[in-house]
Short mmCIF file of C-alpha atoms in Angstrom, two decimals:
data_model
loop_
_atom_site.label_atom_id
_atom_site.label_comp_id
_atom_site.label_asym_id
_atom_site.label_seq_id
_atom_site.Cartn_x
_atom_site.Cartn_y
_atom_site.Cartn_z
CA MET M 1 55.12 20.30 314.19
CA LEU M 2 51.45 18.86 313.23
CA LEU M 3 53.66 16.24 310.69
CA ARG M 4 56.74 14.92 313.87
CA HIS M 5 53.37 14.48 316.25
CA HIS M 6 51.34 11.96 313.67
CA VAL M 7 55.45 10.75 313.78
CA VAL M 8 55.13 10.37 317.83
CA MET M 9 51.32 8.84 317.43
CA ILE M 10 52.48 6.99 314.86
CA ALA M 11 55.45 4.71 316.61
CA ALA M 12 53.56 4.81 319.97
CA ALA M 13 51.67 3.31 317.93
CA GLY M 14 53.53 -0.02 317.43
CA GLY M 15 54.08 -3.42 315.74
CA ARG M 16 54.54 -4.06 311.74
CA GLY M 17 51.54 -1.49 310.58
CA GLY M 18 53.54 1.41 312.55
CA ARG M 19 56.91 0.41 312.09
CA LEU M 20 55.75 0.79 308.49
CA LEU M 21 53.74 4.18 308.62
CA LEU M 22 56.57 5.45 310.92
CA ALA M 23 59.13 4.75 308.40
CA ALA M 24 57.03 6.56 305.83
CA ALA M 25 55.82 9.39 307.97
CA GLN M 26 60.08 9.77 308.06
CA ASN M 27 61.04 9.22 304.31
CA GLN M 28 58.07 11.87 303.98
CA MET M 29 59.89 14.07 306.50
CA SER M 30 62.80 13.32 304.43
CA LEU M 31 61.38 14.71 300.84
CA LYS M 32 60.01 17.59 302.28
CA ARG M 33 63.83 18.80 303.45
CA LYS M 34 65.55 17.90 299.99
CA ARG M 35 62.49 19.63 298.24
CA PRO M 36 63.76 22.00 295.26
CA ALA M 37 62.60 25.83 296.54
CA GLY M 38 59.48 27.12 295.04
CA ALA M 39 58.18 23.37 295.71
CA ALA M 40 56.26 24.28 298.92
CA ALA M 41 52.89 24.81 297.22
CA ASP M 42 52.56 21.51 295.68
CA SER M 43 53.28 19.59 297.96
CA ARG M 44 51.22 20.49 301.27
CA GLY M 45 48.32 17.05 300.52
CA ARG M 46 45.91 20.22 299.82
CA LYS M 47 41.96 18.38 298.60
CA GLN M 48 41.91 17.94 295.02
CA PRO M 49 40.07 21.25 293.62
CA GLU M 50 36.47 20.65 292.38
CA ASP M 51 34.58 22.73 289.81
CA SER M 52 32.30 25.46 291.76
CA SER M 53 29.70 25.66 289.12
CA THR M 54 29.60 21.74 289.27
CA GLY M 55 30.94 20.42 292.03
CA GLU M 56 33.34 17.93 290.32
CA ARG M 57 36.42 17.25 290.46
CA TYR M 58 38.61 19.90 288.31
CA VAL M 59 40.82 19.00 285.60
CA PRO M 60 43.84 21.65 284.78
CA PRO M 61 43.69 21.40 280.93
CA PRO M 62 46.80 19.82 279.86
CA THR M 63 50.22 21.54 279.37
CA LYS M 64 53.30 21.56 276.53
CA ARG M 65 55.04 18.94 277.93
CA ARG M 66 58.99 21.06 276.21
CA ALA M 67 58.95 19.94 272.81
CA GLY M 68 62.39 19.26 271.37
CA VAL M 69 64.08 19.98 274.95
CA SER M 70 66.91 17.67 275.38
CA PHE M 71 68.74 16.17 278.78
CA GLY M 72 69.75 19.11 280.50
CA GLU M 73 72.11 19.69 283.86
CA GLU M 74 68.66 19.34 286.46
CA HIS M 75 68.60 15.74 285.01
CA PHE M 76 72.42 14.89 285.56
CA ARG M 77 71.99 16.91 288.85
CA GLU M 78 69.91 13.54 290.04
CA ALA M 79 72.18 11.18 291.09
CA GLU M 80 75.92 10.16 291.61
CA CYS M 81 78.23 7.89 290.03
CA TYR M 82 82.07 6.78 290.99
CA LEU M 83 83.58 4.14 289.87
CA GLU M 84 84.06 0.69 291.72
CA ASN M 85 86.39 -2.73 291.61
CA GLY M 86 86.50 -1.67 287.97
CA LEU M 87 83.28 -1.21 287.97
CA ARG M 88 80.76 1.79 287.32
CA LYS M 89 78.22 1.98 289.88
CA VAL M 90 75.24 4.77 290.51
CA ARG M 91 73.69 5.70 293.76
CA PRO M 92 70.52 5.40 294.45
CA TYR M 93 68.41 8.41 293.65
CA PHE M 94 64.44 9.99 294.14
CA PHE M 95 62.89 9.84 290.65
CA HIS M 96 59.84 10.67 289.58
CA PHE M 97 58.01 9.13 286.68
CA GLU M 98 54.87 10.88 284.88
CA THR M 99 52.20 10.17 282.78
CA TYR M 100 49.07 11.57 281.46
CA CYS M 101 45.76 9.45 282.23
CA LYS M 102 45.24 7.45 279.44
CA GLY M 103 42.22 6.34 277.75
CA ARG M 104 41.73 2.06 278.84
CA TRP M 105 41.99 4.14 282.68
CA LEU M 106 39.49 6.38 282.56
CA GLY M 107 36.48 6.05 285.00
CA LYS M 108 38.55 3.85 287.34
CA SER M 109 40.72 4.10 290.96
CA LEU M 110 44.28 4.84 290.93
CA LEU M 111 43.95 1.27 292.73
CA GLN M 112 42.57 -0.20 290.72
CA ILE M 113 44.69 1.11 287.73
CA PHE M 114 47.41 0.11 290.00
CA ALA M 115 46.34 -3.13 291.04
CA SER M 116 45.44 -3.92 287.35
CA GLU M 117 48.80 -2.45 285.48
CA PHE M 118 51.46 -1.54 287.77
CA ARG M 119 51.66 -4.85 290.09
CA SER M 120 55.59 -5.04 290.74
CA GLN M 121 54.77 -3.96 293.86
CA THR M 122 52.05 -4.76 296.67
CA LEU M 123 48.34 -2.82 297.32
CA GLU M 124 50.03 -2.24 300.30
CA TYR M 125 53.49 -0.16 298.84
CA TYR M 126 51.07 1.43 296.98
CA THR M 127 49.17 2.72 300.28
CA LEU M 128 51.88 3.00 301.99
CA ALA M 129 53.69 5.25 299.39
CA ALA M 130 50.93 7.24 299.62
CA ARG M 131 51.09 8.18 302.66
CA ALA M 132 54.80 9.25 302.01
CA GLY M 133 53.88 11.96 299.62
CA ARG M 134 55.35 9.97 296.61
CA LEU M 135 52.61 9.82 295.19
CA ARG M 136 50.56 13.04 293.26
CA LEU M 137 47.81 14.23 290.30
CA ASN M 138 48.24 16.90 289.47
CA GLN M 139 50.67 18.30 291.11
CA ALA M 140 48.72 17.68 294.24
CA THR M 141 49.72 14.86 296.68
CA VAL M 142 47.25 12.07 296.63
CA THR M 143 45.97 10.08 299.07
CA ASP M 144 43.05 8.86 298.39
CA LEU M 145 43.04 5.97 296.35
CA SER M 146 40.15 5.68 295.73
CA ILE M 147 39.67 8.94 292.96
CA VAL M 148 38.65 8.18 289.64
CA LEU M 149 40.42 9.03 287.13
CA LYS M 150 39.21 11.27 284.78
CA ASP M 151 40.63 12.51 280.83
CA ASN M 152 43.57 15.32 280.88
CA ASP M 153 44.76 13.88 284.50
CA PHE M 154 48.58 14.12 285.96
CA LEU M 155 50.45 11.30 287.25
CA ARG M 156 53.54 11.29 289.24
CA ASN M 157 54.82 8.26 290.73
CA THR M 158 58.21 9.34 292.89
CA VAL M 159 60.44 5.70 292.87
CA HIS M 160 63.77 5.46 294.36
CA ARG M 161 65.58 3.85 292.14
CA HIS M 162 68.97 1.52 291.34
CA GLU M 163 70.89 1.13 288.31
CA PRO M 164 72.79 -2.11 288.02
CA PRO M 165 76.34 -1.18 287.61
CA VAL M 166 77.75 -1.69 283.88
CA THR M 167 81.57 -1.60 283.10
CA ALA M 168 84.25 1.22 284.15
CA GLN M 169 85.61 1.23 280.93
CA PRO M 170 85.78 4.31 279.53
CA LEU M 171 83.96 6.10 276.41
CA HIS M 172 86.67 6.99 273.80
CA ILE M 173 85.39 9.90 271.82
CA LEU M 174 87.27 9.27 267.88
CA ALA M 175 85.97 12.21 266.30
CA GLU M 176 83.78 15.56 267.20
CA ASN M 177 82.93 18.57 264.46
CA ASP M 178 80.77 20.83 264.42
CA GLU M 179 78.21 18.55 262.79
CA ILE M 180 78.53 15.00 264.65
CA VAL M 181 80.85 13.34 267.57
CA ALA M 182 81.85 9.28 267.21
CA VAL M 183 82.06 7.43 270.39
CA ASP M 184 83.68 3.86 271.26
CA LYS M 185 81.07 2.65 273.31
CA PRO M 186 82.13 0.21 275.81
CA SER M 187 79.78 -2.85 276.30
CA SER M 188 77.83 -2.84 279.20
CA LEU M 189 76.67 0.20 278.52
CA PRO M 190 73.15 1.29 276.33
CA VAL M 191 73.01 4.03 274.22
CA HIS M 192 70.45 5.79 276.27
CA PRO M 193 67.89 6.06 279.00
CA CYS M 194 65.65 3.00 279.29
CA GLY M 195 64.54 -0.22 281.32
CA ARG M 196 66.07 0.76 284.87
CA PHE M 197 69.83 2.80 283.08
CA ARG M 198 69.44 5.90 283.55
CA HIS M 199 72.53 7.91 284.58
CA ASN M 200 75.03 4.51 283.31
CA THR M 201 74.33 5.50 279.49
CA VAL M 202 76.08 6.89 276.51
CA ILE M 203 73.54 9.64 276.36
CA PHE M 204 73.87 10.71 279.70
CA ILE M 205 77.76 10.55 280.31
CA LEU M 206 78.50 12.75 277.23
CA GLY M 207 76.23 15.25 278.56
CA LYS M 208 77.33 14.91 281.96
CA GLU M 209 81.14 15.00 281.89
CA HIS M 210 82.17 15.83 278.67
CA ASN M 211 79.30 18.30 277.68
CA LEU M 212 77.92 16.79 274.60
CA LYS M 213 74.23 18.44 274.55
CA PRO M 214 71.74 17.58 272.84
CA LEU M 215 72.64 14.86 270.41
CA TYR M 216 70.43 12.78 268.42
CA PRO M 217 71.90 9.13 267.76
CA ILE M 218 72.35 7.99 264.20
CA HIS M 219 72.20 4.91 264.86
CA ARG M 220 72.14 2.40 267.39
CA LEU M 221 74.39 -0.25 269.51
CA ASP M 222 72.65 -3.46 271.58
CA ARG M 223 73.68 -2.45 274.92
CA LEU M 224 76.57 -5.46 274.92
CA THR M 225 77.50 -5.25 271.92
CA SER M 226 81.05 -2.12 271.96
CA GLY M 227 81.95 0.15 269.08
CA VAL M 228 81.59 3.15 266.93
CA LEU M 229 78.16 4.91 268.15
CA VAL M 230 77.21 7.74 265.79
CA PHE M 231 76.05 11.57 266.87
CA ALA M 232 74.57 14.46 265.44
CA LYS M 233 74.41 17.77 266.75
CA THR M 234 71.60 19.29 264.89
CA LEU M 235 68.43 18.13 263.83
CA GLU M 236 69.73 18.94 259.98
CA VAL M 237 72.58 16.79 260.02
CA SER M 238 70.41 13.80 261.97
CA LYS M 239 68.26 14.44 258.98
CA LYS M 240 70.53 14.00 257.16
CA LEU M 241 72.56 11.09 258.01
CA ALA M 242 69.42 9.41 259.49
CA GLU M 243 68.42 8.94 255.19
CA GLN M 244 71.48 6.97 254.56
CA VAL M 245 70.60 4.93 256.63
CA ARG M 246 67.58 4.10 255.91
CA GLU M 247 68.66 3.60 252.33
CA ARG M 248 71.02 2.03 253.19
CA GLN M 249 73.84 3.63 252.07
CA VAL M 250 75.86 2.94 255.61
CA GLU M 251 78.90 0.45 255.13
CA LYS M 252 78.98 -1.70 258.66
CA GLU M 253 81.61 -3.72 259.78
CA TYR M 254 81.72 -5.35 263.07
CA VAL M 255 83.77 -8.48 264.16
CA CYS M 256 83.25 -10.58 266.54
CA ARG M 257 84.44 -14.13 268.29
CA VAL M 258 82.07 -17.21 268.07
CA ASN M 259 81.84 -20.81 268.89
CA GLY M 260 83.53 -23.97 267.04
CA GLU M 261 85.82 -23.80 263.41
CA PHE M 262 83.92 -21.04 261.44
CA PRO M 263 84.23 -21.41 257.22
CA GLU M 264 86.52 -20.50 255.52
CA GLU M 265 85.03 -19.21 252.85
CA SER M 266 82.17 -16.40 252.85
CA VAL M 267 78.39 -17.11 254.28
CA ILE M 268 75.53 -14.98 253.39
CA CYS M 269 72.57 -15.38 255.39
CA GLU M 270 69.66 -14.42 255.07
CA GLU M 271 67.22 -15.64 257.56
CA PRO M 272 63.91 -14.32 258.43
CA ILE M 273 63.79 -12.32 261.94
CA MET M 274 60.88 -12.12 264.37
CA VAL M 275 61.06 -10.76 267.17
CA VAL M 276 59.99 -12.34 270.29
CA SER M 277 60.01 -10.60 273.75
CA TYR M 278 60.64 -6.17 273.10
CA LYS M 279 60.62 -6.49 277.05
CA ILE M 280 63.88 -7.65 277.35
CA GLY M 281 64.68 -8.72 273.78
CA VAL M 282 64.78 -11.53 272.31
CA CYS M 283 64.84 -12.77 268.63
CA ARG M 284 64.42 -15.87 266.66
CA VAL M 285 64.92 -17.19 262.89
CA ASN M 286 61.92 -17.34 261.77
CA PRO M 287 59.21 -17.17 258.20
CA ASN M 288 57.24 -15.01 259.52
CA GLY M 289 59.98 -12.05 260.48
CA LYS M 290 61.24 -8.98 258.43
CA PRO M 291 63.76 -9.98 256.00
CA SER M 292 67.57 -9.97 256.88
CA LYS M 293 70.71 -10.33 255.25
CA THR M 294 74.45 -10.74 257.16
CA VAL M 295 77.73 -11.90 255.26
CA PHE M 296 80.43 -13.49 257.72
CA GLN M 297 84.19 -14.03 256.03
CA ARG M 298 86.14 -15.15 258.40
CA LEU M 299 89.62 -13.50 259.97
CA SER M 300 90.95 -16.57 262.38
CA TYR M 301 91.01 -19.90 263.93
CA ASN M 302 93.09 -20.75 267.42
CA GLY M 303 91.24 -24.31 267.50
CA LYS M 304 88.64 -23.61 269.67
CA SER M 305 87.17 -20.47 268.28
CA SER M 306 86.96 -17.99 265.66
CA VAL M 307 86.85 -14.40 265.21
CA VAL M 308 84.15 -13.44 261.84
CA LYS M 309 83.83 -10.44 260.33
CA CYS M 310 79.99 -9.61 260.10
CA PHE M 311 78.08 -7.38 257.16
CA PRO M 312 74.47 -7.22 258.17
CA TYR M 313 73.46 -5.06 254.98
CA THR M 314 69.25 -4.83 256.96
CA GLY M 315 69.41 -3.42 260.59
CA ARG M 316 67.67 -5.94 262.17
CA THR M 317 67.47 -6.56 266.20
CA HIS M 318 70.03 -8.90 267.56
CA GLN M 319 70.41 -9.78 262.96
CA ILE M 320 74.22 -10.83 263.74
CA ARG M 321 74.16 -12.98 266.78
CA VAL M 322 70.49 -14.56 266.09
CA HIS M 323 72.27 -15.44 262.45
CA LEU M 324 75.22 -16.69 264.20
CA GLN M 325 73.28 -19.49 266.13
CA TYR M 326 71.24 -19.98 262.92
CA LEU M 327 74.74 -21.39 261.86
CA GLY M 328 75.73 -23.62 264.85
CA HIS M 329 78.35 -20.81 265.75
CA PRO M 330 77.05 -18.43 268.38
CA ILE M 331 79.10 -15.81 269.89
CA VAL M 332 81.34 -17.42 272.78
CA ASN M 333 79.83 -15.55 276.30
CA ASP M 334 76.93 -14.32 274.43
CA PRO M 335 74.34 -14.31 277.02
CA VAL M 336 71.14 -14.62 275.01
CA TYR M 337 71.53 -17.15 272.15
CA ASN M 338 74.53 -19.03 273.49
CA THR M 339 72.74 -21.04 276.98
CA GLU M 340 70.73 -24.42 276.82
CA ALA M 341 66.96 -22.67 277.03
CA TRP M 342 67.27 -22.95 273.11
CA GLY M 343 68.21 -26.61 273.49
CA PRO M 344 70.48 -28.92 272.92
CA ASN M 345 71.77 -27.98 270.02
CA ARG M 346 71.45 -23.90 270.93
CA GLY M 347 69.06 -22.70 268.33
CA LYS M 348 70.88 -24.47 264.62
CA LYS M 349 69.64 -24.18 261.88
CA GLY M 350 65.87 -22.74 264.09
CA GLU M 351 65.23 -26.18 265.71
CA ILE M 352 64.08 -24.41 269.26
CA ASN M 353 60.74 -26.92 269.45
CA LYS M 354 59.78 -24.41 271.37
CA THR M 355 56.58 -21.92 271.60
CA ASN M 356 58.14 -18.35 272.09
CA GLU M 357 56.25 -17.85 275.51
CA GLU M 358 58.02 -21.74 276.88
CA LEU M 359 61.42 -19.92 275.46
CA LEU M 360 61.48 -16.05 277.62
CA ARG M 361 60.17 -19.06 280.92
CA SER M 362 63.58 -21.20 279.95
CA LEU M 363 65.41 -18.33 279.78
CA ILE M 364 64.42 -16.18 282.41
CA GLU M 365 64.85 -19.58 284.54
CA GLU M 366 68.52 -19.80 283.18
CA HIS M 367 70.10 -16.79 284.34
CA LYS M 368 67.13 -16.47 287.06
CA ALA M 369 70.05 -19.46 288.77
CA LYS M 370 72.60 -17.98 287.45
CA GLN M 371 71.40 -14.76 289.46
CA SER M 372 72.20 -12.77 286.56
CA LEU M 373 69.14 -11.13 285.97
CA ASP M 374 70.84 -8.01 285.49
CA ILE M 375 71.41 -9.56 282.02
CA LEU M 376 68.60 -9.70 281.09
CA ASP M 377 67.33 -5.79 282.17
CA ILE M 378 64.44 -8.48 284.83
CA ALA M 379 64.16 -7.30 287.96
CA GLU M 380 63.36 -10.35 290.09
CA GLU M 381 59.94 -8.80 291.00
CA ASP M 382 59.54 -8.23 286.82
CA VAL M 383 59.92 -11.82 285.94
CA HIS M 384 56.29 -12.82 287.00
CA LEU M 385 55.29 -10.00 285.12
CA THR M 386 57.92 -10.32 281.38
CA LEU M 387 56.31 -13.83 281.44
CA THR M 388 52.91 -13.23 281.39
CA SER M 389 52.91 -10.67 279.44
CA LYS M 390 51.84 -10.26 275.73
CA GLU M 391 53.75 -9.07 273.05
CA SER M 392 54.37 -9.03 269.61
CA GLU M 393 55.91 -7.44 267.07
CA GLY M 394 53.38 -4.51 266.57
CA ASP M 395 54.37 -3.96 270.02
CA GLN M 396 56.31 -1.23 271.45
CA HIS M 397 57.73 -1.67 274.55
CA CYS M 398 60.43 0.31 275.87
CA SER M 399 64.17 -2.28 276.18
CA GLN M 400 67.32 -2.79 277.59
CA THR M 401 68.20 -3.60 273.32
CA VAL M 402 67.74 -2.12 270.64
CA SER M 403 68.21 -2.46 266.61
CA ASP M 404 71.50 -1.15 264.05
CA GLU M 405 68.40 0.63 262.61
CA THR M 406 68.31 4.59 262.00
CA ILE M 407 66.23 6.63 264.61
CA PRO M 408 63.76 8.20 263.45
CA VAL M 409 63.96 11.88 264.86
CA ASP M 410 60.02 12.13 266.59
CA LYS M 411 60.66 8.52 268.28
CA ASP M 412 64.55 10.14 269.28
CA PRO M 413 64.92 9.25 272.79
CA THR M 414 66.98 11.95 273.92
CA CYS M 415 64.34 14.58 272.87
CA VAL M 416 61.41 15.80 274.92
CA HIS M 417 58.45 15.61 272.83
CA PRO M 418 54.77 16.88 273.85
CA THR M 419 53.28 13.31 272.63
CA LYS M 420 55.55 11.19 274.56
CA GLU M 421 54.42 9.48 277.50
CA ALA M 422 56.17 7.77 280.31
CA THR M 423 54.62 4.44 282.22
CA LEU M 424 54.35 4.87 286.24
CA SER M 425 56.46 0.90 286.38
CA VAL M 426 59.94 1.03 285.45
CA ASN M 427 59.57 -0.79 281.95
CA CYS M 428 60.33 2.62 280.05
CA ASP M 429 61.65 6.33 281.97
CA ASP M 430 59.64 9.28 281.49
CA LEU M 431 62.86 11.23 279.92
CA ASN M 432 61.59 14.43 281.07
CA SER M 433 61.94 14.99 284.79
CA ASP M 434 60.76 17.83 287.22
CA LYS M 435 63.20 17.07 289.78
CA GLU M 436 65.94 20.03 290.42
CA SER M 437 68.54 21.24 292.89
CA ASN M 438 71.26 24.53 293.19
CA SER M 439 73.90 21.80 293.55
CA GLU M 440 76.47 21.38 290.83
CA PRO M 441 76.59 18.83 289.20
CA VAL M 442 78.17 15.47 290.20
CA PHE M 443 81.09 13.92 287.86
CA CYS M 444 81.98 10.53 287.97
CA THR M 445 84.83 9.64 290.55
CA ASP M 446 86.97 6.67 292.01
CA THR M 447 86.49 5.59 294.31
CA SER M 448 86.29 3.65 297.96
CA GLU M 449 83.30 4.51 299.81
CA SER M 450 80.74 1.41 299.07
CA GLY M 451 78.49 3.90 297.37
CA LYS M 452 75.23 2.92 299.42
CA GLY M 453 73.43 6.32 299.29
CA PHE M 454 70.30 7.63 300.78
CA ILE M 455 68.39 4.03 302.21
CA ASP M 456 64.64 4.56 301.87
CA SER M 457 62.41 2.10 303.49
CA LEU M 458 59.90 1.59 300.96
CA CYS M 459 61.97 0.23 298.45
CA GLU M 460 63.09 -3.26 298.83
CA GLU M 461 65.58 -3.32 296.33
CA CYS M 462 67.60 -1.28 299.02
CA ARG M 463 66.84 -4.28 301.40
CA ILE M 464 68.58 -6.98 299.11
CA VAL M 465 72.34 -6.90 299.10
CA ARG M 466 73.60 -8.12 295.66
CA ALA M 467 76.78 -9.03 294.52
CA ASP M 468 78.87 -7.39 292.07
CA PRO M 469 79.59 -7.99 288.77
CA SER M 470 82.64 -9.10 287.83
CA PRO M 471 83.76 -6.31 284.55
CA LYS M 472 83.97 -9.46 282.46
CA GLU M 473 80.82 -11.00 282.68
CA LEU M 474 79.24 -7.02 281.19
CA ILE M 475 80.92 -7.59 277.93
CA MET M 476 80.46 -9.76 275.23
CA TYR M 477 82.30 -10.63 272.03
CA LEU M 478 80.63 -8.36 269.46
CA HIS M 479 82.57 -4.95 268.45
CA ALA M 480 81.39 -2.43 266.26
CA LEU M 481 84.53 -2.30 264.00
CA ARG M 482 83.62 0.75 261.33
CA TYR M 483 80.64 2.95 260.04
CA LYS M 484 81.08 5.26 257.01
CA TRP M 485 78.45 7.65 255.63
CA ALA M 486 78.90 9.52 252.32
CA ASP M 487 81.05 12.01 253.93
CA PHE M 488 82.39 10.68 257.17
CA ASN M 489 83.98 7.11 257.87
CA PHE M 490 84.10 6.42 261.82
CA SER M 491 86.64 2.80 262.85
CA THR M 492 88.39 1.68 266.11
CA GLU M 493 90.80 -0.74 266.58
CA LEU M 494 90.29 -4.25 266.79
CA PRO M 495 89.33 -5.22 269.93
CA GLU M 496 91.51 -7.36 272.88
CA TRP M 497 89.58 -10.98 272.04
CA ALA M 498 89.85 -10.09 268.77
CA LYS M 499 93.90 -10.32 268.24
CA ASP M 500 95.72 -13.47 267.73
CA ASP M 501 97.71 -13.37 270.64
CA TRP M 502 94.46 -13.31 272.77
CA LYS M 503 94.66 -16.50 274.97
CA GLU M 504 91.12 -18.19 276.48
CA TYR M 505 90.98 -18.66 279.41
#
């Protein structure tokens, strides 16, 4: 009753500020109605507890974060997905980003931290989010952003998430036994939650719709790359197969369609590759990069483009795509390495004549003009932050792009570890949401509904109407055709665009 009384008073105040406060209060009421049983004690907005002996704010000791636990039913119930216009979509949903206080935050207020590190939203937004009960400190609702953070403080930020659509092409299981599962991954689908993607990922689809969990990725594919993707079902098998990948005992075979007439003879490219940006996933040939080797063999040429087999002997990020660009035969529809941002020759022979910052700016501006920033996994409001952030080979960011290399078990993104920290921004998921529900899991269904879902008045994304990409725009002509271990050999059919009778439009 007290909250409803405040809503009436706010509404009576009028003006833009009154309307915003009214929206925040209404959303707080909505969140209260959706709160799972047992959570009421944490949501009363009680004053932060103090140490009776010192009078200072009390910070509870850290708790262990469910080490080694993979995604479960409570994660799959967070959101509902549906099929529409050849796309797989996720209805907007509330999500908790959680993290312990980082060392650089000690002695700073919440307001200072939001202003300096989480600038994708305005300070007005964070103020309203706090009043709406979206921010918590040590499980207690916090409305005073002047609170100074201390060691072991545990923060939670509840946000309204919008995931980009992916192609509705089905995820085919190639093989499964007690040790492994191999799938044919569609293009545009990330392997695991990262960036703006969570439910539109291979890990979530296999767990939610095929009851395959936990899973350990043995290798990775870029989000836009389709083809063979292998998971282990146990930690022991994961370690064994990952070791074979690290020791380069795995035979990898890809197929792609590239611009122009590729040479008939085999071509070996050993140009070193360096990462320009982990955040959006961009690499380039550079003498200071990591050693890389790819062998190419032409299969066919139709007078305009060539189908080429690729044999990567190392596993650098975007290795095949970068080497093909360097050779002057970029993948036909590569949205990153076959663009004007790389100069008149599109990066052939490494002739770019731009600094890393200038290259990133050109790529972002080109996709912004085409209204295709989702390809780079960047939201409109994050463009400035992406351009101003400093990255290097030593930085580690969660991004839409991943390399073909093995995943160390202690860095497996499908599992939650005590030392794994999440961020309060949308750049990298906290993979352990404590959101719970007693409802049954909802699987992806074919529907003609618009899928607008719940509208959050504090969410800027809810106010934006975006045109859907066409399914064709979400496909890149690069496919993992075969992966062969000592004991396993998985392959797929040639994709349609690689066949001799394929018509180029």
